[in-house]
PDB file of C-alpha atoms and ligand atoms in Angstrom:
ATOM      1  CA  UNK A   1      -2.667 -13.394  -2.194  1.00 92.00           C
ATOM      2  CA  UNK A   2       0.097 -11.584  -4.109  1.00 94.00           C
ATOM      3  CA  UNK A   3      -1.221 -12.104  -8.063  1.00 93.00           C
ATOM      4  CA  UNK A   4       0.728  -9.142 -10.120  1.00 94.00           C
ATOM      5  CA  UNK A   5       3.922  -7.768 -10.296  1.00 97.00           C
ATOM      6  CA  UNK A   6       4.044  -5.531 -13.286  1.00 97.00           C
ATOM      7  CA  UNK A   7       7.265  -5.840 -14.449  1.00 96.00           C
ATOM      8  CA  UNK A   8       6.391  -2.503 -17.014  1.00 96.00           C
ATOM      9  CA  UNK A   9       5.548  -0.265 -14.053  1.00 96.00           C
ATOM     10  CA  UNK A  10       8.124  -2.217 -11.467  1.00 97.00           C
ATOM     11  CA  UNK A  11      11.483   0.763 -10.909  1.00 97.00           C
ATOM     12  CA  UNK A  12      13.416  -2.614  -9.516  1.00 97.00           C
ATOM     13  CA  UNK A  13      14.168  -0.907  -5.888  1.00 97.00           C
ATOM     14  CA  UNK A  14      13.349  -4.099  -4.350  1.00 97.00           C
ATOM     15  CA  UNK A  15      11.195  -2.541  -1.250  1.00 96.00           C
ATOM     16  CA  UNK A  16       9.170  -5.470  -1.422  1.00 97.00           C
ATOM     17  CA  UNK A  17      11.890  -7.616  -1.175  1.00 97.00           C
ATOM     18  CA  UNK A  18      12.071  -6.080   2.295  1.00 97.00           C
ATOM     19  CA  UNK A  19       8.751  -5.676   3.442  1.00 96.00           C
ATOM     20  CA  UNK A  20       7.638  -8.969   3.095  1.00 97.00           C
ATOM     21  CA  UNK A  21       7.418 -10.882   5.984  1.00 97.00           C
ATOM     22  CA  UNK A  22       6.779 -14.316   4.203  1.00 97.00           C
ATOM     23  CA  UNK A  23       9.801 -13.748   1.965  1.00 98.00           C
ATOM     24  CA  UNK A  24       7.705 -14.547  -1.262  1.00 98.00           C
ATOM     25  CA  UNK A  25      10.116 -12.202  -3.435  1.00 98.00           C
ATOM     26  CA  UNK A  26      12.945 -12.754  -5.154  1.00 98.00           C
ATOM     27  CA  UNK A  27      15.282 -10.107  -6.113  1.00 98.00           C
ATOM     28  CA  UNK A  28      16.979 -10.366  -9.380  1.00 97.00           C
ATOM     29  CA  UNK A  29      20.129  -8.609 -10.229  1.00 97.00           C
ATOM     30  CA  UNK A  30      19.538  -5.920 -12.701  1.00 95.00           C
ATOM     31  CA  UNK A  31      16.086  -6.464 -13.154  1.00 97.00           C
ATOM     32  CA  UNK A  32      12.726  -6.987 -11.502  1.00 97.00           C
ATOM     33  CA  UNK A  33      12.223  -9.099  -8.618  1.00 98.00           C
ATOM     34  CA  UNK A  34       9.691 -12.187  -9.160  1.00 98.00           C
ATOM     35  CA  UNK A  35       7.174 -13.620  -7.230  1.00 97.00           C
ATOM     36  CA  UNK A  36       9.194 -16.884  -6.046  1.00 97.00           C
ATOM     37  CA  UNK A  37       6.484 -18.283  -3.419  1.00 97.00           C
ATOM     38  CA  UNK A  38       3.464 -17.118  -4.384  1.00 94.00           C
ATOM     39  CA  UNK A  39       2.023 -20.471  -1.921  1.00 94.00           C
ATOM     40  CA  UNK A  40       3.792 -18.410   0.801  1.00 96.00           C
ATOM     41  CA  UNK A  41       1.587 -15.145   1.017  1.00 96.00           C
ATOM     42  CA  UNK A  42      -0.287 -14.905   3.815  1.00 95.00           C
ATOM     43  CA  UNK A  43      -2.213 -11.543   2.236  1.00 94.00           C
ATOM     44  CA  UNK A  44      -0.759  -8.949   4.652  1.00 95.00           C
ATOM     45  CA  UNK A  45      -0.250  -6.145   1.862  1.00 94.00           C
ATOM     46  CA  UNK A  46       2.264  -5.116   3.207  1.00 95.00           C
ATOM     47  CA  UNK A  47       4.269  -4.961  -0.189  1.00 96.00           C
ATOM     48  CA  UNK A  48       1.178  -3.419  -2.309  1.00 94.00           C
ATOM     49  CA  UNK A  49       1.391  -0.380   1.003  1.00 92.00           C
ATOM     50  CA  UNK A  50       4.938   0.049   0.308  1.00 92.00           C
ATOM     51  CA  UNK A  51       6.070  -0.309  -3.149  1.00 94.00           C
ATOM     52  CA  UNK A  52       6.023   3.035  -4.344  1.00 92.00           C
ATOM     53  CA  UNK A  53       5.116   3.096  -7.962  1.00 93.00           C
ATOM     54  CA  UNK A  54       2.051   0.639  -7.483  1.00 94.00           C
ATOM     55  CA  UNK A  55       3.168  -1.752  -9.530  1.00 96.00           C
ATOM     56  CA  UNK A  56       1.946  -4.588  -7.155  1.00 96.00           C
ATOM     57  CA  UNK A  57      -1.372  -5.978  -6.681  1.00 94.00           C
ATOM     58  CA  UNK A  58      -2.759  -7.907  -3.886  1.00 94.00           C
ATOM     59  CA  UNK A  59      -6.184 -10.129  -3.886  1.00 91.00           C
ATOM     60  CA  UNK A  60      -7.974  -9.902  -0.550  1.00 87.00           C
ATOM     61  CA  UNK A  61      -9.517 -13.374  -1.948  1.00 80.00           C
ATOM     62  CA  UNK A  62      -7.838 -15.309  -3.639  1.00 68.00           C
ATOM     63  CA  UNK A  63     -10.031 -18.237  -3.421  1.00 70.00           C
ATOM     64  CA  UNK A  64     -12.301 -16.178  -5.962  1.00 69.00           C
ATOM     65  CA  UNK A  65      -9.567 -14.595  -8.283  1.00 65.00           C
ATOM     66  CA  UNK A  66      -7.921 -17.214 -10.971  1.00 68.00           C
ATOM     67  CA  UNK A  67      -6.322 -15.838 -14.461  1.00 76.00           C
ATOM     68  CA  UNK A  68      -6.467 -12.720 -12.880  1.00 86.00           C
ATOM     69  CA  UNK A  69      -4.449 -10.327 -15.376  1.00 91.00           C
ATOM     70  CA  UNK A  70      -2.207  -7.133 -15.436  1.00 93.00           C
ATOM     71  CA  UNK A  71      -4.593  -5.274 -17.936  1.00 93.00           C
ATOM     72  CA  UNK A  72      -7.713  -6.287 -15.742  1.00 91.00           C
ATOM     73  CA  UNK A  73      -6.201  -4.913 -12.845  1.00 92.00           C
ATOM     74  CA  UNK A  74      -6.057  -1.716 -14.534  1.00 93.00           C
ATOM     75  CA  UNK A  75      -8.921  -1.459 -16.087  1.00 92.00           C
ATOM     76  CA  UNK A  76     -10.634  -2.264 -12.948  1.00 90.00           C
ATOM     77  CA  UNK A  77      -7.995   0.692 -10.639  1.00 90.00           C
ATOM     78  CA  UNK A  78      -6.812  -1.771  -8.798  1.00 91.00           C
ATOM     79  CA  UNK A  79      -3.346  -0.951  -8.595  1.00 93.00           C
ATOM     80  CA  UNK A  80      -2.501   1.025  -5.431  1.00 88.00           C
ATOM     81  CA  UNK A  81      -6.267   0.833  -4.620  1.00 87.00           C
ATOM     82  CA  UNK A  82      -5.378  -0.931  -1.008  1.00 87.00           C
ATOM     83  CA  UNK A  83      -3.198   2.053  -0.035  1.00 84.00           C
ATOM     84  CA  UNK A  84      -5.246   4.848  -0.954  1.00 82.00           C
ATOM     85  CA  UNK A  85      -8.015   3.545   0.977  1.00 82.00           C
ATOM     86  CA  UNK A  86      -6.182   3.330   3.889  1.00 81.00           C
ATOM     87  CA  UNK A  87      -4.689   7.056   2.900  1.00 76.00           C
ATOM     88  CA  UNK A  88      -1.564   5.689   3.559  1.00 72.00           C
ATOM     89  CA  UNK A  89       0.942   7.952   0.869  1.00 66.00           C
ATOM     90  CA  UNK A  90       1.449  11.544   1.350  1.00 59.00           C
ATOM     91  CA  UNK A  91      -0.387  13.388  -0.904  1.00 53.00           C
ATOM     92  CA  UNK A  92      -3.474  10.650  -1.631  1.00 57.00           C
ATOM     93  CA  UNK A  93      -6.736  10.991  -0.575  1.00 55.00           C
ATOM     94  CA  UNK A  94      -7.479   8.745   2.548  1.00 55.00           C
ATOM     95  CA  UNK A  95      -9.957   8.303   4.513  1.00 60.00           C
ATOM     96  CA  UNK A  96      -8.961  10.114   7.555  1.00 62.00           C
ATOM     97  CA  UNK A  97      -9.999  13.830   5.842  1.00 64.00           C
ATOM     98  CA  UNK A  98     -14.030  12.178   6.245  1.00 67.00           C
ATOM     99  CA  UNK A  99     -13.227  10.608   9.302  1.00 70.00           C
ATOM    100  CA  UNK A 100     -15.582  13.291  11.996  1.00 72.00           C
ATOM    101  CA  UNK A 101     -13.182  13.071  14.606  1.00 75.00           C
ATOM    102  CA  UNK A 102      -9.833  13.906  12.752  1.00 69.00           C
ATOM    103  CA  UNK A 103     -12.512  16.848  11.413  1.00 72.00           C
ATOM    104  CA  UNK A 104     -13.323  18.170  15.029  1.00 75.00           C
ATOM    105  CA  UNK A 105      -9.542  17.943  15.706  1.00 73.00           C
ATOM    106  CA  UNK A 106      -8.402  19.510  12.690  1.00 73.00           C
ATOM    107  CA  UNK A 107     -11.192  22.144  13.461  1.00 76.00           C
ATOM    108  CA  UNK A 108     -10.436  22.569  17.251  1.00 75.00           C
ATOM    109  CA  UNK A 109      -6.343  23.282  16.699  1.00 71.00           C
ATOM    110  CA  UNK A 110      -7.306  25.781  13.783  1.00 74.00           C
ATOM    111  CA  UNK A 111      -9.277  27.734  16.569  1.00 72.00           C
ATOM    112  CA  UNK A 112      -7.252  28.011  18.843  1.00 66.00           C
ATOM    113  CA  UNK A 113      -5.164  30.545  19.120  1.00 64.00           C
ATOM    114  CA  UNK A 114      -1.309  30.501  18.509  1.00 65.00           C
ATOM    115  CA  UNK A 115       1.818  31.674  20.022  1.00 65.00           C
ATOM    116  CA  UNK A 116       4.622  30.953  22.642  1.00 67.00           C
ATOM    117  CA  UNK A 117       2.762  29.530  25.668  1.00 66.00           C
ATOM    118  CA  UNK A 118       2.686  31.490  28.809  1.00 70.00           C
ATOM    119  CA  UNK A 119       5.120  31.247  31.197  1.00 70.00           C
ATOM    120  CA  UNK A 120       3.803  28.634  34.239  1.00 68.00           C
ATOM    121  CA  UNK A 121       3.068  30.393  37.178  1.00 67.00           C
TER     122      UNK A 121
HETATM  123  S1  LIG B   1       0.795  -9.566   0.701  1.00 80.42           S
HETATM  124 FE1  LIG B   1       2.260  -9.716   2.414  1.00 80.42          FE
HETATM  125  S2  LIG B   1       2.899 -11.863   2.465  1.00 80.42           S
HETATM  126 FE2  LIG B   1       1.927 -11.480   0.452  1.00 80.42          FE
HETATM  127  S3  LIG B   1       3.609 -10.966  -0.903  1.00 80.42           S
HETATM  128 FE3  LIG B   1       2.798  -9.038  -0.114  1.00 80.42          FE
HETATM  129  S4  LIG B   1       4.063  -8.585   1.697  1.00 80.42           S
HETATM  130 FE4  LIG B   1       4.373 -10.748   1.181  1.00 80.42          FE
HETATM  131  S1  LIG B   2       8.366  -2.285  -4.392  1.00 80.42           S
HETATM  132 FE1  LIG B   2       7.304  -2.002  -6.357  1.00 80.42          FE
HETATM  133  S2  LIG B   2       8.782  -0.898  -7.616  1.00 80.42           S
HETATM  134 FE2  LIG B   2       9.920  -1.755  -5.902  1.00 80.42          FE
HETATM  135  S3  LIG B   2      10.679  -3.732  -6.656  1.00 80.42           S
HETATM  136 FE3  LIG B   2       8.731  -4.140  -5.630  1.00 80.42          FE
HETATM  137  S4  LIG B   2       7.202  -4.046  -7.262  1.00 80.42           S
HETATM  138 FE4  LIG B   2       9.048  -3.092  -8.039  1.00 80.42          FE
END
């Protein structure tokens, strides 16, 4: 369940607003949306994935986390944690680089050799 918005790191481009499929966001004008229906969630992560400062975090169980707070989540990484698992920004480390298969690919298309393709005959 959605438990922190950090209204410090938030850049109020209201991404989340979007992404959510459950509609548990409210946008406020000129500031920070809020968590209207926190009840609502149904844990998808889809807004932790998107927002693109971090400044969202996600429990995958909720039935465990209560008081859960901004500077805990910090201390503990947490932000944007979900995402770079999944190696889902440009630029983060994912998993994909130890994944063997994306290796043999990546391997396989740096041997072969380049250049226009021959003409079919
Ligand atoms: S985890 Fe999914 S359902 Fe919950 S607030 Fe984020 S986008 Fe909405
Ligand atoms: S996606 Fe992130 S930065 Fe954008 S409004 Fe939501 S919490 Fe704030």
């Amino acid at each position: 369940m959605i438990e922190i918005l950090s209204a410090s790191r938030c850049t109020a481009c209201n991404v989340c607003v979007k992404a959510c499929p459950a509609n548990v966001f409210e946008a406020v004008p000129g500031s920070v949306p809020v968590i209207a229906r926190q009840a609502d969630c149904q844990t998808c992560f889809l807004c932790e994935i998107y927002c693109p400062v971090d400044a969202l975090f996600v429990a995958a169980d909720p039935e465990h986390v209560t008081g859960i707070t901004e500077d805990a989540v910090v201390a503990a990484g947490l932000f944007g944690g979900y995402a770079r698992a999944l190696g889902w920004k440009k630029g983060r480390e994912g998993g994909a680089d130890a994944d063997p298969t994306h290796r043999l690919r990546q391997a396989s298309l740096t041997a072969m050799p380049t250049g226009p393709r021959s003409p079919a005959p």
